[in-house]
Coordinates of C-alpha atoms in Angstrom, one line a residue:
Chain V
M16 CA -2.8 11.3 -6.2
D17 CA -5.1 12.5 -9.1
G18 CA -5.1 12.3 -12.8
S19 CA -5.3 14.7 -15.9
I20 CA -6.2 14.2 -19.3
K21 CA -4.4 17.0 -20.6
P22 CA -0.5 15.5 -22.2
T23 CA 2.3 17.0 -21.1
A24 CA 5.1 17.0 -23.1
D25 CA 6.5 14.5 -20.2
Q26 CA 3.9 12.4 -20.9
Q27 CA 4.1 12.3 -24.7
R28 CA 7.9 12.1 -24.6
A29 CA 7.4 9.3 -22.2
L30 CA 4.7 7.5 -24.5
A31 CA 7.0 7.7 -27.0
A32 CA 9.8 6.3 -26.2
R33 CA 7.9 3.3 -24.9
Y34 CA 5.4 3.1 -28.5
G35 CA 7.6 4.4 -31.1
Q36 CA 5.3 6.0 -33.8
A37 CA 2.8 3.1 -32.1
A38 CA 1.9 5.9 -29.4
P39 CA -1.6 5.6 -27.9
A40 CA -3.3 9.0 -27.4
A41 CA -3.2 10.5 -23.4
G42 CA -5.0 9.0 -20.5
P43 CA -4.1 9.9 -16.9
W44 CA -0.9 11.0 -16.0
N45 CA 0.9 11.5 -12.6
P46 CA 4.6 10.9 -11.9
V47 CA 3.7 7.5 -10.4
I48 CA 2.5 7.0 -13.8
D49 CA 6.1 8.9 -15.4
C50 CA 8.1 6.6 -13.2
L51 CA 6.9 3.1 -14.4
L52 CA 7.3 4.3 -18.0
Q53 CA 10.9 5.0 -17.4
H54 CA 11.8 2.1 -16.3
R55 CA 14.2 0.7 -17.8
S56 CA 17.2 -2.9 -17.3
V57 CA 20.4 -2.3 -16.1
R58 CA 23.2 -3.8 -16.8
G59 CA 26.2 -2.9 -15.0
Y60 CA 27.0 -1.2 -12.5
K61 CA 28.7 1.1 -9.7
P62 CA 29.7 -0.5 -6.7
D63 CA 28.5 2.5 -4.2
A64 CA 26.3 1.3 -1.8
V65 CA 22.2 1.8 -1.8
P66 CA 20.9 4.5 0.8
A67 CA 20.9 3.0 4.7
G68 CA 17.0 1.7 5.2
T69 CA 16.8 0.9 1.4
L70 CA 16.5 -2.9 1.5
E71 CA 13.4 -2.1 4.9
T72 CA 12.0 -0.4 2.5
L73 CA 11.7 -2.6 -0.7
I74 CA 10.8 -5.0 1.2
A75 CA 7.8 -3.1 2.9
A76 CA 7.1 -2.2 -0.9
A77 CA 7.3 -5.9 -1.7
S78 CA 4.5 -6.6 1.9
S79 CA 2.3 -4.1 0.1
A80 CA 1.3 -5.8 -3.3
A81 CA -1.5 -8.2 -3.6
T82 CA -1.3 -12.2 -2.3
S83 CA -3.6 -14.5 -3.3
S84 CA -5.7 -15.4 -0.3
N85 CA -2.9 -13.6 2.2
L86 CA -0.7 -16.6 2.0
Q87 CA 2.6 -15.0 1.1
T88 CA 4.0 -17.7 -0.2
W89 CA 7.0 -15.5 -1.2
S90 CA 10.5 -15.1 0.7
V91 CA 13.9 -13.7 -0.4
V92 CA 17.3 -14.0 0.4
V93 CA 19.9 -11.0 0.4
V94 CA 23.3 -12.8 -1.1
E95 CA 27.0 -10.6 0.1
D96 CA 28.9 -13.0 0.3
P97 CA 31.1 -12.4 -3.0
A98 CA 32.1 -16.1 -3.7
V99 CA 27.8 -17.2 -3.5
R100 CA 28.0 -13.9 -6.5
A101 CA 30.5 -15.3 -8.6
E102 CA 28.8 -18.8 -8.6
L103 CA 25.2 -17.0 -8.7
A104 CA 26.7 -14.7 -12.0
K105 CA 28.5 -18.6 -13.6
I106 CA 25.2 -20.1 -13.2
A107 CA 23.6 -17.0 -15.2
G108 CA 25.8 -17.4 -18.5
N109 CA 28.6 -15.1 -16.2
Q110 CA 25.7 -11.7 -16.0
K111 CA 28.9 -9.8 -14.2
H112 CA 26.3 -7.5 -12.8
I113 CA 25.2 -10.4 -10.0
E114 CA 28.7 -9.5 -8.7
Q115 CA 29.4 -6.0 -9.3
C116 CA 25.7 -4.9 -7.5
P117 CA 25.4 -3.6 -4.2
L118 CA 22.3 -5.5 -3.5
F119 CA 21.4 -8.4 -5.0
M120 CA 18.1 -10.6 -4.1
V121 CA 16.8 -14.5 -4.8
W122 CA 13.3 -13.8 -5.1
V123 CA 11.5 -17.1 -3.8
A124 CA 8.7 -19.3 -4.3
D125 CA 8.3 -20.8 -0.6
T126 CA 5.4 -23.3 -0.3
S127 CA 8.1 -24.5 3.1
R128 CA 6.7 -21.7 5.4
N129 CA 3.1 -22.7 4.9
E130 CA 3.8 -26.4 5.4
R131 CA 5.6 -25.9 8.8
L132 CA 3.2 -24.0 10.3
G133 CA 1.1 -26.7 9.1
I134 CA 3.3 -29.5 10.4
A135 CA 3.4 -27.2 14.0
E136 CA -0.3 -27.5 14.3
G137 CA -0.7 -30.9 13.8
K138 CA -2.6 -30.2 10.4
P139 CA -0.6 -31.3 7.4
L140 CA -1.4 -29.5 3.9
E141 CA -2.9 -32.0 1.5
G142 CA -3.1 -28.4 -1.0
L143 CA 1.0 -28.0 -1.1
P144 CA 1.7 -30.1 -3.9
Y145 CA 0.2 -29.3 -6.7
L146 CA 1.1 -27.3 -9.6
E147 CA -1.3 -24.4 -8.8
T148 CA 0.3 -23.9 -5.1
F149 CA 4.3 -23.2 -7.0
L150 CA 2.0 -20.9 -9.5
V151 CA 0.5 -18.9 -6.9
A152 CA 3.9 -18.4 -4.6
A153 CA 5.6 -17.3 -8.4
I154 CA 3.5 -14.7 -8.5
D155 CA 3.1 -13.9 -5.3
A156 CA 6.7 -13.7 -5.9
A157 CA 6.8 -11.7 -8.4
L158 CA 4.0 -9.0 -7.3
A159 CA 6.5 -8.7 -4.8
A160 CA 9.5 -8.0 -6.8
Q161 CA 7.8 -5.9 -8.9
N162 CA 6.7 -3.7 -6.5
A163 CA 10.3 -3.7 -4.6
V164 CA 11.8 -2.7 -8.2
V165 CA 9.1 0.6 -8.4
A166 CA 10.5 1.4 -5.4
A167 CA 13.8 1.0 -6.0
E168 CA 13.4 3.5 -9.6
S169 CA 11.8 5.8 -7.3
I170 CA 14.4 6.6 -5.2
G171 CA 17.3 6.8 -8.5
L172 CA 18.3 2.7 -8.5
S173 CA 18.3 0.9 -11.4
T174 CA 17.5 -2.7 -11.4
V175 CA 17.5 -5.6 -13.5
Y176 CA 16.0 -9.0 -13.2
I177 CA 17.9 -12.2 -13.5
G178 CA 16.0 -14.9 -14.2
A179 CA 18.2 -17.1 -15.3
L180 CA 19.0 -18.8 -12.0
R181 CA 16.9 -21.4 -13.1
N182 CA 19.2 -22.5 -15.9
N183 CA 19.7 -24.5 -12.5
V184 CA 17.4 -24.2 -9.6
P185 CA 19.1 -27.0 -7.0
R186 CA 22.5 -25.5 -7.2
V187 CA 21.3 -22.2 -6.3
A188 CA 18.9 -23.5 -3.7
E189 CA 22.9 -25.7 -2.0
L190 CA 24.0 -21.9 -2.6
L191 CA 21.8 -20.8 -0.2
K192 CA 20.4 -24.0 1.8
L193 CA 16.8 -23.3 0.7
P194 CA 14.7 -26.4 2.5
Q195 CA 12.0 -28.7 0.2
G196 CA 9.4 -26.4 -0.9
V197 CA 11.3 -23.3 -1.7
S198 CA 13.1 -22.4 -5.2
C199 CA 14.8 -19.5 -6.7
V200 CA 12.3 -18.0 -8.9
F201 CA 14.5 -15.1 -10.2
G202 CA 17.6 -12.7 -8.7
L203 CA 16.9 -9.3 -8.9
C204 CA 20.7 -6.3 -8.8
V205 CA 19.7 -3.1 -7.3
G206 CA 22.5 -0.6 -7.6
Y207 CA 23.4 2.7 -9.0
P208 CA 24.4 2.1 -13.2
L209 CA 27.9 2.5 -14.4
A210 CA 28.7 5.8 -16.0
G211 CA 27.2 5.1 -20.3
R212 CA 25.5 2.1 -18.8
E213 CA 21.8 3.7 -17.7
G214 CA 20.3 2.1 -20.5
E215 CA 17.5 3.8 -23.1
V216 CA 13.5 2.8 -22.7
K217 CA 12.8 -0.2 -25.1
P218 CA 9.9 -0.1 -27.2
R219 CA 7.2 -2.3 -26.6
L220 CA 5.0 -4.0 -28.9
P221 CA 1.9 -1.3 -30.0
Q222 CA -1.1 -2.1 -27.1
H223 CA -3.3 -3.1 -29.6
V224 CA -1.1 -6.8 -30.0
V225 CA -1.8 -7.4 -26.7
V226 CA -4.8 -5.6 -25.8
H227 CA -8.5 -7.4 -26.7
H228 CA -11.7 -6.4 -26.4
G229 CA -14.4 -9.1 -25.4
T230 CA -12.8 -12.0 -27.1
Y231 CA -9.1 -12.5 -28.4
D232 CA -8.3 -11.2 -32.2
H233 CA -5.0 -11.0 -33.8
S234 CA -6.2 -10.2 -37.1
E235 CA -4.0 -7.5 -37.6
E236 CA -1.1 -8.3 -35.1
H237 CA 1.2 -9.2 -38.2
D238 CA 1.2 -5.9 -39.7
H239 CA 1.9 -4.4 -36.2
R240 CA 4.8 -6.7 -35.8
A241 CA 6.8 -5.3 -39.0
T242 CA 6.3 -2.1 -37.7
Y243 CA 8.0 -3.4 -34.5
D244 CA 11.2 -4.9 -36.3
A245 CA 11.2 -1.5 -37.5
A246 CA 11.8 -0.2 -34.1
M247 CA 13.8 -2.6 -32.1
S248 CA 16.1 -3.2 -35.5
D249 CA 17.2 0.5 -34.5
F250 CA 16.7 0.2 -31.6
S251 CA 19.2 -2.9 -31.7
A252 CA 22.2 -1.1 -33.7
R253 CA 22.1 2.0 -31.1
H254 CA 23.3 -0.9 -28.8
E255 CA 25.1 -3.1 -30.6
M256 CA 22.8 -6.4 -29.7
A257 CA 23.4 -9.8 -32.0
A258 CA 19.8 -9.6 -33.0
A259 CA 18.5 -7.6 -35.0
T260 CA 15.1 -7.0 -34.8
W261 CA 12.2 -8.4 -32.4
S262 CA 11.4 -11.3 -34.7
E263 CA 15.5 -12.2 -34.7
R264 CA 15.5 -12.1 -31.0
V265 CA 12.2 -14.9 -30.3
I266 CA 13.2 -17.0 -32.5
E267 CA 16.9 -17.0 -31.6
R268 CA 14.7 -17.7 -27.8
N269 CA 12.4 -20.0 -27.8
G270 CA 14.0 -21.0 -31.4
T271 CA 15.8 -24.4 -30.1
V272 CA 16.0 -26.5 -27.1
A273 CA 19.8 -24.9 -26.3
A274 CA 18.6 -21.7 -26.4
L275 CA 16.5 -23.0 -22.9
R276 CA 20.4 -23.5 -21.1
G277 CA 18.9 -26.0 -19.2
R278 CA 15.8 -24.1 -18.6
D279 CA 14.3 -27.3 -19.5
K280 CA 14.4 -29.4 -16.9
L281 CA 12.5 -27.0 -15.6
G282 CA 9.7 -29.3 -13.7
E283 CA 12.4 -32.2 -13.1
H284 CA 14.5 -29.9 -11.3
L285 CA 11.3 -28.5 -8.7
R286 CA 9.8 -31.6 -8.1
G287 CA 13.4 -32.3 -6.4
L288 CA 13.5 -29.2 -4.3
G289 CA 10.0 -30.6 -2.9
F290 CA 7.1 -28.7 -5.5
P291 CA 5.2 -32.4 -7.1
L292 CA 3.6 -29.8 -9.5
K293 CA 0.3 -32.5 -9.4
Chain C
M23 CA 12.4 11.5 -7.1
D24 CA 14.5 11.6 -4.3
G25 CA 14.8 9.7 -1.6
S26 CA 14.9 11.0 2.2
I27 CA 15.9 9.3 5.6
K28 CA 14.4 11.6 7.9
P29 CA 11.3 9.5 9.0
T30 CA 7.8 11.4 8.6
A31 CA 4.8 10.3 10.4
D32 CA 2.9 9.6 7.3
Q33 CA 6.1 6.5 7.2
Q34 CA 5.7 5.9 10.2
R35 CA 1.3 5.8 10.0
A36 CA 2.4 3.8 6.7
L37 CA 4.8 1.2 8.1
A38 CA 2.1 0.9 11.1
A39 CA -0.1 0.1 9.4
R40 CA 1.5 -2.8 7.2
Y41 CA 3.4 -4.6 9.8
G42 CA 1.8 -3.6 13.7
Q43 CA 4.2 -3.3 16.2
A44 CA 6.5 -5.0 14.1
A45 CA 7.4 -2.1 11.8
P46 CA 10.9 -1.9 10.6
A47 CA 13.1 1.3 11.0
A48 CA 12.7 4.7 8.4
G49 CA 14.0 4.2 4.9
P50 CA 14.1 6.1 1.9
W51 CA 10.6 7.5 1.3
N52 CA 8.3 9.6 -1.3
P53 CA 4.6 9.5 -2.5
V54 CA 5.8 7.1 -4.9
I55 CA 6.7 4.2 -2.3
D56 CA 3.7 5.9 0.0
C57 CA 1.3 4.9 -2.7
L58 CA 2.5 1.8 -2.6
L59 CA 2.3 1.0 1.4
Q60 CA -1.1 2.0 1.0
H61 CA -2.6 -1.1 -1.6
R62 CA -5.5 -2.6 0.1
S63 CA -8.0 -4.9 -2.5
V64 CA -11.7 -4.0 -3.1
R65 CA -14.1 -5.8 -3.1
G66 CA -17.3 -3.7 -4.3
Y67 CA -17.8 -1.0 -7.2
K68 CA -19.6 2.3 -7.7
P69 CA -21.0 1.9 -11.4
D70 CA -18.4 5.1 -12.1
A71 CA -17.2 4.4 -15.0
V72 CA -12.8 4.9 -15.4
P73 CA -11.9 7.9 -16.1
A74 CA -11.0 8.2 -20.5
G75 CA -7.8 6.8 -21.5
T76 CA -7.4 4.9 -17.9
L77 CA -7.1 1.8 -19.9
E78 CA -4.1 2.4 -22.3
T79 CA -2.6 4.6 -19.8
L80 CA -2.5 0.8 -17.1
I81 CA -1.1 -0.8 -20.6
A82 CA 1.5 1.9 -21.2
A83 CA 2.6 1.0 -17.6
A84 CA 2.0 -2.7 -18.3
S85 CA 4.4 -2.9 -20.9
S86 CA 6.7 -1.3 -19.3
A87 CA 7.5 -3.6 -16.6
A88 CA 10.5 -6.3 -17.5
T89 CA 9.8 -8.8 -19.9
S90 CA 12.1 -12.2 -19.9
S91 CA 14.1 -11.7 -23.2
N92 CA 11.7 -8.6 -24.5
L93 CA 9.4 -11.9 -25.5
Q94 CA 6.5 -10.4 -24.4
T95 CA 4.2 -13.1 -23.9
W96 CA 1.2 -11.6 -21.9
S97 CA -2.0 -10.3 -23.6
V98 CA -4.9 -8.9 -21.7
V99 CA -8.4 -8.7 -22.8
V100 CA -10.9 -6.3 -21.8
V101 CA -14.3 -7.6 -20.5
E102 CA -17.3 -5.5 -20.9
D103 CA -20.4 -8.2 -22.1
P104 CA -22.1 -8.2 -18.6
A105 CA -23.3 -12.0 -20.1
V106 CA -19.5 -12.8 -20.2
R107 CA -18.8 -10.9 -16.9
A108 CA -21.3 -12.9 -15.3
E109 CA -20.2 -16.4 -16.2
L110 CA -16.4 -15.4 -15.2
A111 CA -18.2 -14.8 -11.4
K112 CA -19.6 -18.3 -11.3
I113 CA -16.0 -19.6 -11.9
A114 CA -15.1 -17.2 -9.8
G115 CA -16.7 -18.5 -6.6
N116 CA -20.0 -16.0 -7.3
Q117 CA -17.9 -12.7 -7.1
K118 CA -20.0 -10.1 -7.1
H119 CA -17.4 -7.6 -7.6
I120 CA -16.7 -8.9 -11.3
E121 CA -20.0 -8.5 -12.4
Q122 CA -19.9 -4.4 -11.0
C123 CA -16.3 -2.8 -11.8
P124 CA -16.7 -0.5 -14.8
L125 CA -13.2 -2.2 -15.8
F126 CA -12.5 -5.6 -15.6
M127 CA -9.3 -7.3 -17.8
V128 CA -8.2 -10.3 -17.7
W129 CA -4.7 -11.3 -17.4
V130 CA -3.4 -14.4 -19.8
A131 CA -0.5 -16.1 -20.4
D132 CA 0.2 -16.1 -24.6
T133 CA 2.9 -18.1 -25.7
S134 CA 0.4 -18.0 -29.1
R135 CA 1.2 -15.2 -30.5
N136 CA 5.5 -15.6 -30.2
E137 CA 4.3 -19.4 -32.2
R138 CA 2.3 -17.5 -35.0
L139 CA 5.8 -15.4 -35.2
G140 CA 8.2 -18.7 -35.6
I141 CA 5.4 -20.2 -38.3
A142 CA 5.1 -17.2 -40.1
E143 CA 8.9 -16.7 -40.3
G144 CA 9.1 -20.6 -41.1
K145 CA 11.1 -21.3 -37.8
P146 CA 8.6 -23.5 -35.5
L147 CA 9.9 -22.6 -31.8
E148 CA 10.9 -25.7 -30.2
G149 CA 11.2 -23.9 -26.1
L150 CA 7.7 -23.2 -26.2
P151 CA 6.2 -27.6 -24.6
Y152 CA 8.0 -26.3 -22.0
L153 CA 7.4 -25.6 -18.2
E154 CA 9.8 -22.7 -18.0
T155 CA 8.4 -20.8 -20.9
F156 CA 4.9 -21.2 -19.4
L157 CA 6.3 -20.1 -15.9
V158 CA 7.8 -16.9 -17.7
A159 CA 4.6 -16.1 -19.6
A160 CA 2.5 -16.6 -16.1
I161 CA 5.1 -14.2 -14.6
D162 CA 5.7 -11.5 -17.4
A163 CA 1.8 -11.1 -16.7
A164 CA 1.8 -10.8 -13.2
L165 CA 4.6 -8.4 -13.8
A166 CA 2.9 -6.6 -16.3
A167 CA -0.7 -6.4 -14.2
Q168 CA 1.5 -5.5 -10.9
N169 CA 2.5 -2.3 -12.8
A170 CA -0.8 -1.6 -14.2
V171 CA -2.2 -2.0 -10.8
V172 CA 0.6 0.7 -8.9
A173 CA -0.7 3.3 -12.4
A174 CA -4.9 2.4 -11.3
E175 CA -4.3 3.0 -7.4
S176 CA -2.4 5.9 -8.1
I177 CA -5.2 7.9 -9.9
G178 CA -7.5 7.2 -7.0
L179 CA -8.8 3.8 -8.3
S180 CA -8.9 0.4 -6.6
T181 CA -8.1 -3.3 -7.8
V182 CA -8.4 -6.7 -7.5
Y183 CA -6.8 -9.6 -8.5
I184 CA -9.0 -13.2 -9.6
G185 CA -7.1 -16.0 -8.6
A186 CA -10.2 -18.0 -8.8
L187 CA -10.7 -17.7 -12.7
R188 CA -7.8 -20.5 -12.2
N189 CA -11.1 -22.9 -11.2
N190 CA -11.7 -23.0 -14.5
V191 CA -9.2 -22.1 -17.0
P192 CA -10.7 -23.9 -19.8
R193 CA -14.0 -22.6 -19.4
V194 CA -12.6 -18.9 -19.4
A195 CA -10.5 -19.9 -22.9
E196 CA -14.0 -20.6 -24.5
L197 CA -15.8 -17.4 -23.5
L198 CA -13.3 -14.9 -24.5
K199 CA -12.2 -17.3 -27.7
L200 CA -8.7 -17.9 -26.4
P201 CA -6.6 -19.7 -29.2
Q202 CA -4.3 -23.0 -28.3
G203 CA -1.2 -20.8 -26.5
V204 CA -3.2 -18.6 -24.1
S205 CA -4.8 -19.7 -20.9
C206 CA -5.8 -16.7 -18.3
V207 CA -4.0 -16.2 -15.2
F208 CA -6.1 -13.8 -12.7
G209 CA -8.4 -11.3 -13.2
L210 CA -8.6 -7.8 -12.0
C211 CA -11.6 -5.5 -11.1
V212 CA -10.5 -1.8 -11.2
G213 CA -13.2 1.2 -10.6
Y214 CA -14.3 3.1 -7.6
P215 CA -15.1 1.4 -4.3
L216 CA -18.5 1.9 -3.1
A217 CA -18.4 3.5 0.5
G218 CA -17.8 1.6 3.1
R219 CA -15.9 -0.8 1.0
E220 CA -13.0 1.0 1.2
G221 CA -10.7 -1.5 2.9
E222 CA -8.0 -1.1 5.3
V223 CA -4.5 -2.2 5.0
K224 CA -3.7 -5.4 5.8
P225 CA -1.0 -5.8 7.8
R226 CA 1.7 -8.7 6.7
L227 CA 3.8 -10.8 8.0
P228 CA 6.7 -9.2 9.7
Q229 CA 9.9 -8.6 7.4
H230 CA 11.8 -11.0 9.7
V231 CA 10.0 -13.1 8.4
V232 CA 10.0 -13.7 4.4
V233 CA 13.7 -11.7 4.4
H234 CA 16.8 -14.1 4.5
H235 CA 20.6 -13.1 4.9
G236 CA 23.1 -15.4 2.3
T237 CA 21.2 -18.4 3.7
Y238 CA 18.0 -19.0 4.7
D239 CA 16.9 -19.1 8.0
H240 CA 13.3 -20.5 9.8
S241 CA 14.5 -20.3 13.3
E242 CA 12.7 -17.6 14.9
E243 CA 9.8 -18.1 12.8
H244 CA 7.6 -19.7 14.7
D245 CA 7.5 -16.8 17.8
H246 CA 6.9 -13.9 14.6
R247 CA 4.2 -15.7 13.8
A248 CA 2.3 -16.1 16.6
T249 CA 2.8 -12.0 16.9
Y250 CA 1.2 -11.5 13.6
D251 CA -1.6 -14.4 14.3
A252 CA -2.5 -11.7 16.9
A253 CA -2.8 -9.0 14.6
M254 CA -4.3 -10.5 11.9
S255 CA -7.1 -12.1 14.2
D256 CA -7.7 -8.6 15.6
F257 CA -8.4 -7.5 11.9
S258 CA -10.7 -10.5 11.1
A259 CA -12.8 -9.3 14.0
R260 CA -12.8 -5.8 12.6
H261 CA -13.8 -7.1 9.0
E262 CA -16.6 -10.5 10.1
M263 CA -13.9 -12.5 8.4
A264 CA -14.8 -16.0 8.8
A265 CA -10.7 -17.1 9.8
A266 CA -9.1 -15.2 12.6
T267 CA -6.2 -16.0 12.6
W268 CA -3.1 -16.1 9.7
S269 CA -2.4 -20.0 10.4
E270 CA -5.8 -20.7 10.2
R271 CA -6.5 -18.7 7.4
V272 CA -3.3 -20.3 5.4
I273 CA -5.0 -24.1 6.6
E274 CA -8.2 -23.0 5.3
R275 CA -6.8 -22.8 1.8
N276 CA -4.5 -25.2 1.3
G277 CA -5.5 -27.4 4.0
T278 CA -7.3 -30.0 1.3
V279 CA -7.6 -30.4 -2.2
A280 CA -11.8 -29.4 -2.3
A281 CA -10.1 -26.3 -1.2
L282 CA -8.1 -25.5 -4.7
R283 CA -12.2 -25.5 -5.7
G284 CA -11.2 -27.3 -9.0
R285 CA -7.5 -25.7 -9.0
D286 CA -6.4 -29.3 -8.5
K287 CA -6.7 -30.2 -12.0
L288 CA -4.7 -26.8 -13.7
G289 CA -1.9 -29.0 -15.4
E290 CA -4.6 -30.8 -16.8
H291 CA -6.2 -27.8 -17.8
L292 CA -3.4 -26.3 -19.3
R293 CA -1.9 -29.5 -21.3
G294 CA -5.5 -28.8 -22.7
L295 CA -4.9 -25.1 -23.8
G296 CA -1.6 -26.2 -25.4
F297 CA 0.8 -25.5 -22.3
P298 CA 2.3 -29.2 -22.8
L299 CA 4.8 -27.9 -19.5
K300 CA 7.5 -30.2 -20.3

């Protein structure tokens, strides 16, 4: 596929939806990039099944993502049992879409496979108990899952990540019979949006705020934040969201330990699941 | 874009390249999915510049990825200075492509922006010092970067992640003048491959090994690994790679603490950079 630098109407619309007035000038563009820009998280699903072969296609996309040293320290558990779905929804603070969506996947950091390999080959892996090894596994899972998300959205499906499964990773491990050395990183709902729940592209911080040249420089951040707060305030009003501005949202989510909803114990929980995080 | 379940010659070729004899049956397919399946990491670059506007397009794709609670706890530093590139290449174990490629980006976990926000608003964020908050930031960076990779590859550019920047995150922080609460997660080279360095799609573990239904089940893993070891042995022979089978590669990379090349100190290093990882 090729990139063209002529700005098209589609491109200008997509960039304006993502950045509002702070949209950057036109760069290369094509249908893949348009698909990426259209992403929105969906939290209400029809019961309609996904097309035959969807899981295989999503996993083929996931397997095609880069993985650190080809270690492939991720796995995925597909959950269909309604009773287990209900338990997972409860862990995630009653997110009903976990029960609704036709395809629900739990993406896991998995060093157990390589541990079994080392034991079978008579070479126990000394590198496993480190924070680095857990982080690689979590990043592997994230890169794989993001490719699956892009593939899903390209065939007209919607998705939403469920980070709130980390509220209680030991309980998730118990429900899915995860061995030691495996922990859920996040869930992912896949399906067709309910009418009226298709969502709207959410504005993001201007590129000037997240991109730095040469060295890190936040000297203009404060002014950009004010502009973004106004854009997010408009967005929130359209969607009846609780926190009005972005700043309020950040303070709500990271302001208190209680807002972590149990995830303040993640380190302790991961150690219990066989990740010493040395 | 729409998905069709008729297997095309392109699809069969792409799945065979990724999985060998263990390729799954055909599922939905389109040019976006084909682009994802074609991924290969490239470690030798021409000096040719990327097209005008490429950075803006890659960041627009990155910004469009999901981010936990819209916290957007990632940033990116674009490094052009050849002296800094040389230092980064050295940290990463002399990976020359860091110096060669026309666009080099360092993706960082960044909770400092939200910390500044909290301070400016008179609401210090109690949720920041937790492992969970660092993990969210690293996952945010990974999802964003993967969208940038997909966008880059869709316009004919190649990429490779540089996880080895984690060999020495304090030195990377010093070179890029990262404030406390910011740490490199990985680097990313972007550019056009040198002739003969385009790479070949690398086979991955069969889907049966990474996908579990209902509960985690590794009962057939051992046999699948033998088949995959044979496929990777062929691939390694074609590419003059040191470790012959996949099992040997895993044992080489995770077998000893020395093979972590300094990353066994990641926890200590991150604490020094302002991530208490509680």
